[in-house]
Amino acid sequence: MESKYKVLDKKITDSKVGGGKDRIEAQHKKGKLTARERIHFLFDKGSFEEIGAMVMHRSVNFGLDKTKFLGDGVVTGYGTINGRLTYAFSQDFTVLGGSLAEAHAEKICKIMDLAMENGAPVIGLNDSGGARIQEGVVSLGGYADIFYRNTLSSGVIPQFSAIMGPCAGGAVYSPALTDFILMVENTSYMFVTGPNVVKTVTNEVVTAEELGGASTHSTKSGVTHFSCENEMEAINHLKRLLSYVPQNCEEKPSVLDYEHGKDETREGLDKIIPESSGTPYDIKEVIEGTVDEGSFMEVHKDYAENIVVGFARLAGRSIGIVANQPAFLAGVLDVESSKKAARFVRFCDSFNIPLLVFEDVPGFLPGTDQEWNAIISNGAKLLYAFCEATVPRVTVITRKAYGGAYDVMNSKHIGADMNYAWPNAEIAVMGAKGAAEIIFKKDIKEASNSEEKWKEKEAEYAEMFANPYNAAARGYVDEVIKPHQTREKLIRAFKMLENKVATLPKKKHGNIPL
Ligand code: HXC
């Protein structure tokens, strides 16, 4: 028996070294951790159970039969993260460049299936040269098996992808199908075709970093939700993100202990809105001034900054926040901000995370660029996402709520449960200046001093509509509150709504304007 134990011990030891000492050193030299080091830092100490450490590929193509590694370039298993069951796979770049083929894909699929059956999140730590070229079509099949599972798992269990090295070709589509992507600056990149193909096809000269690095995808494309300085920051972000979400779509997020009556009144909120309604202010001050201290975690921070989305806690409860940002493009809704917010709303709704909206929106951004880039269909995404969301939904209008954007930003008409407005709120079809120009066109034209007449009519319109009281008179706004009361009102409202049951009409699935 002892000799059999020795065989086992040797195999276990061999399985831990991946592609060997030299390749591990090369990995470290690039500033990257190994697949196992990442797992070590991600999971609670000693909790990770590896599955399939002895799996090997079955290919004999191009001498692969002489190049076999225990585990086949991916570490898979389960453990706990802050005490909660989580599944993960971590690709090992030291083994055949972390490339994916039949056996590697089977290992990933196995833990994805277990995660679905047991209702727990899956985290993918990606570091791979893509489809293993020597294994041919089985590599492509392996990817498709994963994509299929990503899609079926979507909205059932939360899925996270951290990109910690290359992620190229069709390989990008697994992360793209998951809920959140995190990238590491300077050591990770994602693209469908790399710089060489780009040069051949379009004659553009571009580096891998410019084409698909973390800063590109966090600012220009919005593909990644987080751009992290290093791998440890990415791992810590993953842990924090997990803390706001439940295990699966049947559960609610966990609630932290909270001592009521300590800091419900937030006087600081009274000082944020400028006197002039045209002056910008930072909506993040409103968010941070309202939620539990230090609890706001912004998502998609550097992309479409005219809308702010992220997670926070209110009296210990997890909430998703969507807020117009008057400090960037005056907080208008445009193509990118609509897509960004729509995706976030749908994530929160999938996983029972109540939605809080802070609204200060002058309308949709006009222009050929917007129209030709389909602001109609893209704005409709946000509208659709809110209309369909059945989680508790509360809106606070901090200043402007104009035009179609008033409807879209979680108005009561499309299913918001409670709608508060601050006393300076302006809720109308359009700004007073433009409105006066249209409806008093004749008066203005015929006046001896047109400019003065216009100003007079502008003031008349503003007096009538640039306030929250017309909306309040019809119940579109439930209550006009002073800013310092906001936190307390919201805590009570979300508590009141905690057992909300709302159902959608029976259907196979809706047809969101994609
Ligand atoms: C097999 C691969 C591999 C791959 C890398 N390796 N990628 N083996 N299949 N796809 C191996 C290398 O041969 C090398 O082995 C080791 O991994 C490390 O690779 P290096 O090139 O030395 O590393 P580096 O210089 O850091 O470059 C990394 C890289 C490069 C940029 C990722 O390896 C690369 O361009 N690989 C090919 C990428 C690619 O075209 N993949 C297919 C994409 S298409 P040795 O033994 O020499 O150390 C795709 C389709 C998916 O993925 C479709 C799904 C629908």
XYZ file of C-alpha atoms and ligand atoms in Angstrom:
569
model
C 0.000 0.000 0.000
C 2.845 2.341 0.902
C 4.176 2.294 -2.640
C 0.706 3.222 -3.912
C 0.614 6.165 -1.504
C 3.966 7.234 -2.903
C 2.620 7.125 -6.444
C -0.336 9.238 -5.366
C 1.868 11.711 -3.462
C 4.136 12.109 -6.471
C 1.194 12.751 -8.785
C -0.238 15.329 -6.377
C 3.144 17.061 -6.150
C 3.550 17.029 -9.941
C 0.057 18.411 -10.461
C 0.926 21.448 -8.374
C 3.891 22.621 -10.429
C 2.039 23.335 -13.658
C 4.476 23.978 -16.481
C 7.514 23.860 -14.154
C 9.852 26.189 -12.285
C 11.154 28.136 -15.286
C 7.721 28.941 -16.627
C 6.526 29.961 -13.163
C 9.510 32.306 -12.912
C 8.688 33.740 -16.330
C 5.106 34.289 -15.160
C 6.313 36.139 -12.048
C 8.730 38.216 -14.106
C 5.772 39.527 -16.101
C 4.241 40.718 -12.812
C 1.666 37.932 -12.873
C 0.675 35.426 -10.213
C 0.287 31.750 -11.081
C -3.109 30.085 -11.394
C -2.713 28.481 -7.955
C -1.501 31.661 -6.266
C -4.617 33.431 -7.541
C -6.844 30.694 -6.127
C -4.934 30.868 -2.833
C -5.601 34.606 -2.420
C -9.206 34.415 -3.650
C -10.585 31.726 -1.349
C -10.847 31.578 2.434
C -7.730 29.979 3.862
C -7.728 26.207 3.434
C -11.235 26.095 1.956
C -10.434 25.343 -1.684
C -11.093 21.804 -2.895
C -9.594 21.036 -6.266
C -11.497 18.893 -8.749
C -9.827 17.080 -11.645
C -6.172 17.651 -10.788
C -5.242 14.437 -12.629
C -7.073 15.222 -15.859
C -4.900 15.179 -18.979
C -5.551 15.797 -22.647
C -5.980 12.841 -25.006
C -4.445 14.393 -28.110
C -1.536 12.914 -30.051
C -1.377 15.669 -32.680
C 1.908 17.480 -33.319
C 3.740 15.642 -30.532
C 1.211 16.556 -27.863
C 1.308 12.958 -26.640
C 4.770 13.754 -25.298
C 3.624 17.030 -23.730
C 1.131 16.133 -21.056
C 0.533 17.969 -17.812
C -1.594 16.886 -14.880
C -4.581 19.223 -14.748
C -4.273 20.229 -18.428
C -3.645 23.896 -17.792
C -6.560 24.818 -15.607
C -7.170 24.571 -11.856
C -10.848 23.988 -11.087
C -12.776 23.513 -7.871
C -14.832 25.073 -5.121
C -14.367 26.666 -1.724
C -15.653 29.544 0.324
C -15.151 33.284 -0.074
C -16.054 35.098 3.118
C -17.808 31.909 4.163
C -19.904 31.530 1.003
C -19.688 28.609 -1.410
C -18.115 29.704 -4.703
C -16.799 27.783 -7.713
C -13.796 28.879 -9.737
C -11.524 27.973 -12.590
C -8.081 29.449 -12.952
C -6.191 29.038 -16.216
C -2.505 28.164 -15.940
C -0.477 30.035 -18.542
C 2.592 27.973 -17.635
C 0.959 24.890 -19.197
C 0.748 25.161 -22.991
C 0.045 28.870 -22.596
C -3.171 28.142 -20.683
C -4.636 27.132 -24.027
C -8.047 25.522 -24.000
C -9.006 22.271 -25.644
C -11.181 19.236 -24.940
C -10.051 18.198 -21.439
C -9.467 21.778 -20.203
C -12.979 22.732 -21.326
C -14.524 19.626 -19.764
C -13.027 20.601 -16.404
C -14.508 24.109 -16.637
C -17.896 22.745 -17.715
C -17.924 20.339 -14.789
C -17.644 23.107 -12.205
C -20.116 25.294 -14.115
C -22.632 22.431 -13.958
C -22.003 21.931 -10.249
C -22.436 25.661 -9.633
C -25.798 25.639 -11.402
C -27.019 22.524 -9.605
C -25.972 23.929 -6.242
C -26.900 27.558 -6.847
C -23.584 29.316 -6.241
C -21.477 31.917 -8.101
C -18.727 31.018 -10.587
C -15.513 32.975 -10.984
C -13.283 32.519 -14.013
C -9.650 33.635 -13.758
C -8.591 33.905 -17.396
C -4.990 33.694 -18.576
C -4.853 31.838 -21.862
C -3.483 31.842 -25.399
C -6.947 30.785 -26.558
C -7.962 27.696 -28.486
C -5.199 25.045 -28.313
C -4.084 25.099 -31.899
C -2.813 21.485 -31.972
C -6.179 20.041 -30.948
C -8.162 21.696 -33.701
C -11.934 21.638 -33.701
C -12.290 20.048 -30.241
C -10.891 23.318 -28.872
C -13.641 25.234 -30.610
C -16.204 22.733 -29.371
C -14.877 23.187 -25.843
C -15.379 26.943 -26.033
C -18.895 26.540 -27.359
C -19.715 24.128 -24.501
C -18.673 26.890 -22.090
C -20.567 29.665 -23.927
C -23.715 27.542 -23.802
C -23.383 27.089 -20.046
C -22.565 30.797 -19.527
C -25.807 31.663 -21.272
C -27.984 29.136 -19.460
C -26.455 30.233 -16.130
C -27.094 33.909 -16.890
C -29.624 35.296 -14.424
C -29.541 32.071 -12.365
C -26.143 32.324 -10.663
C -23.789 35.317 -10.661
C -20.786 34.876 -12.994
C -17.569 36.879 -12.796
C -14.540 36.965 -15.104
C -11.145 38.326 -14.134
C -8.800 38.729 -17.096
C -5.261 38.277 -15.832
C -3.350 37.672 -19.047
C -4.199 37.163 -22.701
C -7.804 36.538 -23.692
C -8.037 36.552 -27.467
C -10.158 35.338 -30.317
C -13.433 33.630 -29.556
C -12.198 33.141 -25.998
C -13.419 36.657 -25.214
C -17.020 35.562 -25.543
C -17.151 33.559 -22.342
C -16.240 36.610 -20.197
C -18.538 38.739 -22.341
C -21.456 36.473 -21.437
C -20.764 36.751 -17.697
C -22.088 39.489 -15.410
C -18.886 41.347 -14.581
C -15.446 41.570 -16.156
C -12.355 42.783 -14.299
C -9.070 43.453 -16.110
C -5.560 44.016 -14.785
C -3.678 47.033 -16.115
C -0.661 46.322 -18.368
C -0.752 42.511 -18.027
C -4.105 41.612 -19.540
C -5.753 42.194 -22.865
C -8.879 41.135 -24.722
C -9.542 41.290 -28.444
C -11.268 39.281 -31.124
C -8.306 39.713 -33.474
C -4.826 40.797 -32.368
C -2.584 43.598 -33.653
C -1.093 41.479 -36.471
C -4.453 40.616 -37.984
C -5.593 44.208 -37.545
C -2.527 45.387 -39.471
C -3.171 42.899 -42.295
C -6.865 43.619 -42.637
C -7.200 47.331 -41.915
C -3.600 48.508 -42.126
C -3.893 50.037 -38.666
C -0.813 49.843 -36.459
C -1.764 49.372 -32.846
C -0.229 47.739 -29.767
C -1.985 44.967 -27.849
C -2.424 47.359 -24.923
C -3.978 50.077 -27.096
C -6.195 47.595 -28.891
C -7.522 45.686 -25.917
C -5.817 46.596 -22.638
C -7.612 47.376 -19.401
C -7.656 51.131 -19.963
C -9.082 50.751 -23.472
C -11.877 48.470 -22.328
C -12.677 50.482 -19.218
C -12.921 53.819 -21.040
C -13.592 53.321 -24.758
C -15.524 50.082 -25.214
C -16.984 49.530 -21.760
C -16.238 45.800 -22.133
C -14.630 45.681 -18.698
C -16.409 46.905 -15.580
C -13.220 47.328 -13.563
C -9.668 48.255 -14.471
C -7.439 47.070 -11.615
C -3.909 48.232 -10.850
C -2.718 44.710 -10.133
C -3.976 41.188 -9.598
C -4.436 41.560 -5.848
C -6.689 44.563 -6.444
C -8.735 42.482 -8.899
C -9.059 39.666 -6.350
C -10.141 42.095 -3.633
C -12.695 43.664 -5.994
C -14.101 40.199 -6.714
C -14.546 39.528 -3.003
C -16.225 42.891 -2.451
C -18.529 42.484 -5.452
C -19.613 39.082 -4.160
C -20.599 40.649 -0.835
C -23.419 42.640 -2.511
C -24.947 39.763 -4.441
C -26.858 36.669 -3.360
C -25.831 33.108 -4.203
C -28.464 32.743 -6.912
C -31.684 34.225 -8.300
C -33.840 32.498 -5.665
C -32.077 34.223 -2.785
C -31.807 37.766 -1.490
C -28.466 39.471 -0.783
C -27.223 39.172 2.779
C -28.049 42.013 5.208
C -25.349 43.421 7.480
C -26.055 44.412 11.089
C -27.193 48.002 11.382
C -27.924 50.163 14.397
C -30.981 52.302 13.620
C -31.306 55.902 14.759
C -27.616 56.753 14.623
C -27.030 58.611 11.392
C -30.299 58.765 9.487
C -30.257 62.558 9.158
C -27.544 63.738 6.795
C -27.351 67.550 6.973
C -24.522 67.583 4.423
C -27.011 66.765 1.661
C -28.626 70.197 2.096
C -25.456 71.897 0.876
C -24.780 70.044 -2.376
C -27.220 71.495 -4.928
C -25.949 74.836 -6.327
C -28.202 77.931 -6.346
C -28.254 78.074 -10.128
C -29.820 75.074 -11.794
C -27.256 75.265 -14.582
C -24.271 74.769 -12.279
C -22.850 71.246 -12.130
C -22.295 69.262 -8.933
C -20.983 65.768 -8.281
C -23.784 63.221 -7.850
C -21.318 60.917 -6.080
C -21.441 63.356 -3.147
C -25.191 62.757 -3.000
C -24.752 58.993 -3.225
C -22.034 58.846 -0.584
C -23.931 61.325 1.563
C -26.955 59.028 1.551
C -25.745 55.432 1.806
C -24.007 53.586 4.663
C -20.583 55.079 5.156
C -17.907 53.663 2.856
C -20.332 51.199 1.258
C -20.487 52.607 -2.292
C -18.713 50.470 -4.886
C -18.795 52.095 -8.280
C -19.060 49.888 -11.366
C -17.923 51.003 -14.836
C -16.318 54.063 -13.228
C -14.484 55.420 -16.266
C -17.030 54.614 -18.965
C -20.053 56.799 -19.864
C -19.408 58.995 -16.856
C -22.644 60.921 -17.382
C -24.329 58.089 -15.539
C -23.055 56.539 -12.321
C -23.889 52.947 -11.384
C -22.770 50.814 -8.483
C -23.584 48.881 -5.358
C -24.031 50.256 -1.864
C -25.750 49.477 1.404
C -28.636 51.244 3.084
C -29.084 50.271 6.726
C -27.055 47.150 5.943
C -29.116 46.139 2.901
C -27.543 45.756 -0.517
C -28.885 48.141 -3.190
C -28.024 48.967 -6.776
C -27.680 52.660 -7.596
C -28.244 54.377 -10.950
C -27.641 58.133 -10.962
C -27.346 60.846 -13.592
C -24.080 62.746 -13.208
C -24.584 66.525 -13.693
C -20.810 66.995 -13.458
C -20.299 65.191 -16.789
C -22.135 66.288 -19.963
C -24.747 67.816 -17.626
C -25.972 64.276 -16.901
C -27.616 63.736 -20.314
C -28.662 60.299 -21.428
C -26.807 59.123 -24.516
C -26.044 55.842 -26.267
C -23.290 54.673 -23.921
C -24.887 55.761 -20.665
C -28.176 54.105 -21.626
C -26.446 50.794 -22.382
C -24.337 50.978 -19.232
C -27.281 51.646 -16.955
C -29.583 49.137 -18.685
C -27.137 46.303 -18.162
C -26.715 47.214 -14.499
C -30.468 47.448 -13.916
C -30.925 44.000 -15.428
C -28.187 42.508 -13.259
C -29.763 43.920 -10.104
C -33.204 42.738 -11.120
C -31.914 39.246 -11.923
C -30.473 38.895 -8.441
C -33.083 40.598 -6.255
C -31.044 43.713 -5.547
C -33.376 46.716 -4.997
C -32.783 49.743 -7.201
C -32.277 53.324 -6.066
C -32.225 56.050 -8.727
C -30.944 59.592 -8.252
C -32.288 61.681 -11.086
C -30.926 64.922 -12.476
C -31.301 64.693 -16.216
C -31.788 67.474 -18.772
C -32.918 64.954 -21.425
C -31.426 62.842 -24.202
C -28.336 64.175 -26.007
C -29.291 65.655 -29.396
C -27.195 65.325 -32.559
C -26.431 63.299 -35.656
C -23.823 61.250 -33.818
C -26.428 60.092 -31.323
C -29.197 59.512 -33.852
C -26.931 57.617 -36.256
C -25.626 55.501 -33.415
C -29.189 54.535 -32.549
C -29.994 56.530 -29.430
C -33.552 55.414 -30.174
C -32.836 51.694 -29.721
C -30.202 52.239 -27.050
C -32.311 54.592 -24.968
C -35.069 52.009 -25.283
C -32.785 49.456 -23.609
C -32.766 51.471 -20.406
C -36.477 52.102 -20.636
C -37.124 48.398 -21.175
C -34.809 47.369 -18.337
C -36.588 49.608 -15.826
C -40.079 48.681 -17.084
C -39.312 45.003 -16.644
C -37.603 45.224 -13.237
C -39.701 43.739 -10.453
C -37.326 44.463 -7.540
C -38.178 47.311 -5.126
C -37.509 50.556 -7.012
C -37.221 54.047 -5.563
C -36.341 57.328 -7.285
C -35.114 60.606 -5.814
C -35.298 63.583 -8.182
C -32.503 65.839 -6.982
C -32.954 68.505 -9.663
C -33.920 68.132 -13.327
C -36.325 65.565 -14.721
C -37.024 66.676 -18.246
C -38.703 65.167 -21.266
C -38.560 61.498 -22.179
C -35.678 61.107 -19.754
C -38.136 61.790 -16.890
C -40.155 58.764 -17.995
C -37.099 56.572 -18.533
C -35.325 57.283 -15.238
C -37.458 54.969 -13.122
C -40.609 57.069 -13.103
C -43.682 55.785 -11.314
C -45.403 55.318 -14.668
C -42.982 52.517 -15.551
C -43.200 50.748 -12.246
C -41.157 52.633 -9.619
C -42.611 52.024 -6.162
C -41.776 55.357 -4.551
C -40.692 58.639 -6.044
C -39.286 61.481 -3.947
C -38.285 64.942 -5.141
C -36.199 67.637 -3.528
C -37.878 71.110 -3.320
C -35.707 72.525 -6.116
C -36.748 69.770 -8.552
C -37.797 70.760 -12.071
C -40.142 68.251 -13.691
C -41.367 69.285 -17.130
C -41.455 68.472 -20.815
C -38.466 70.689 -21.496
C -36.402 73.570 -20.109
C -38.210 76.904 -19.731
C -36.179 78.737 -22.387
C -36.876 76.230 -25.169
C -40.471 75.773 -24.086
C -41.160 79.538 -24.170
C -39.612 79.822 -27.634
C -42.008 77.197 -28.994
C -45.312 77.907 -27.290
C -44.981 81.724 -27.253
C -43.386 81.978 -30.702
C -46.043 84.364 -31.993
C -46.030 86.634 -28.897
C -42.218 86.811 -28.972
C -42.123 87.609 -32.684
C -44.741 90.328 -32.442
C -43.368 91.992 -29.309
C -41.609 95.360 -29.675
C -38.706 93.883 -27.669
C -38.552 90.183 -28.569
C -35.663 89.399 -26.242
C -37.477 90.849 -23.249
C -40.720 89.076 -24.157
C -38.896 85.794 -24.437
C -37.388 86.284 -20.967
C -40.801 87.154 -19.552
C -42.401 84.045 -21.077
C -39.471 81.891 -19.958
C -40.027 83.087 -16.393
C -43.746 82.400 -16.723
C -43.116 78.822 -17.871
C -40.455 78.248 -15.220
C -42.792 79.533 -12.515
C -45.459 77.109 -13.662
C -43.408 73.990 -14.329
C -39.860 74.202 -12.916
C -40.961 72.703 -9.615
C -41.966 69.338 -8.188
C -45.516 70.306 -7.222
C -47.375 69.616 -10.483
C -45.991 66.079 -10.395
C -46.765 65.794 -6.677
C -50.351 66.977 -7.280
C -50.866 63.980 -9.539
C -49.039 61.511 -7.314
C -46.187 61.090 -9.804
C -44.032 62.273 -6.926
C -45.070 60.698 -3.622
C -43.411 63.241 -1.389
C -41.340 66.395 -1.671
C -38.577 66.095 0.922
C -35.644 68.130 2.150
C -32.310 66.610 1.153
C -31.262 65.840 4.759
C -34.353 63.616 5.146
C -33.441 61.474 2.148
C -31.549 58.707 3.918
C -34.240 58.138 6.507
C -37.023 58.166 3.902
C -35.143 55.659 1.766
C -34.377 53.319 4.659
C -38.069 53.270 5.538
C -39.200 52.895 1.934
C -36.908 49.964 1.186
C -37.897 48.308 4.479
C -41.549 48.763 3.531
C -40.831 47.210 0.116
C -38.717 44.293 1.299
C -41.404 41.674 0.670
C -42.598 43.147 -2.622
C -44.048 40.604 -5.032
C -44.488 41.720 -8.624
C -44.860 39.433 -11.597
C -44.610 39.983 -15.326
C -47.092 38.667 -17.897
C -46.467 35.021 -18.827
C -44.206 34.842 -21.855
C -41.281 32.849 -23.221
C -39.043 35.900 -22.938
C -39.337 39.527 -23.876
C -37.619 41.072 -26.882
C -35.393 43.826 -25.472
C -34.209 46.166 -28.285
C -30.670 44.745 -28.356
C -1.237 26.053 -28.104
C -0.132 27.818 -27.206
C -1.197 28.685 -27.565
C -2.299 28.119 -28.248
C 0.295 29.835 -26.572
N 0.759 28.586 -26.590
N -0.890 29.916 -27.163
N -0.176 26.515 -27.473
N -2.281 26.806 -28.482
N -3.342 28.872 -28.600
C 2.016 28.070 -26.053
C 3.215 28.586 -26.850
O 3.459 27.733 -27.938
C 4.311 28.494 -25.802
O 4.717 27.160 -25.676
C 3.583 28.847 -24.517
O 2.208 28.630 -24.775
C 3.785 30.283 -24.115
O 3.525 31.096 -25.242
P 4.494 32.253 -25.702
O 4.128 32.605 -27.080
O 5.920 31.871 -25.463
O 4.118 33.388 -24.674
P 4.014 34.946 -24.907
O 5.233 35.434 -25.621
O 3.714 35.538 -23.569
O 2.784 35.154 -25.893
C 1.489 34.825 -25.469
C 0.503 34.880 -26.663
C 1.039 33.976 -27.809
C 0.407 36.311 -27.160
C -0.845 34.428 -26.153
O 1.393 32.710 -27.269
C 0.041 33.786 -28.881
O -0.119 34.639 -29.743
N -0.584 32.608 -28.888
C -1.558 32.261 -29.913
C -2.805 33.029 -29.693
C -3.886 32.580 -30.660
O -3.812 32.909 -31.834
N -4.773 31.775 -30.154
C -5.855 31.255 -30.929
C -6.886 32.375 -30.908
S -8.281 31.896 -31.775
P 6.256 26.786 -25.454
O 6.257 25.300 -25.308
O 6.978 27.252 -26.688
O 6.699 27.536 -24.253
C -9.225 31.275 -30.617
C -10.473 30.783 -31.180
C -11.440 30.468 -30.108
O -8.919 31.230 -29.506
C -12.730 30.304 -30.801
C -13.822 30.033 -29.861
C -15.112 30.181 -30.555
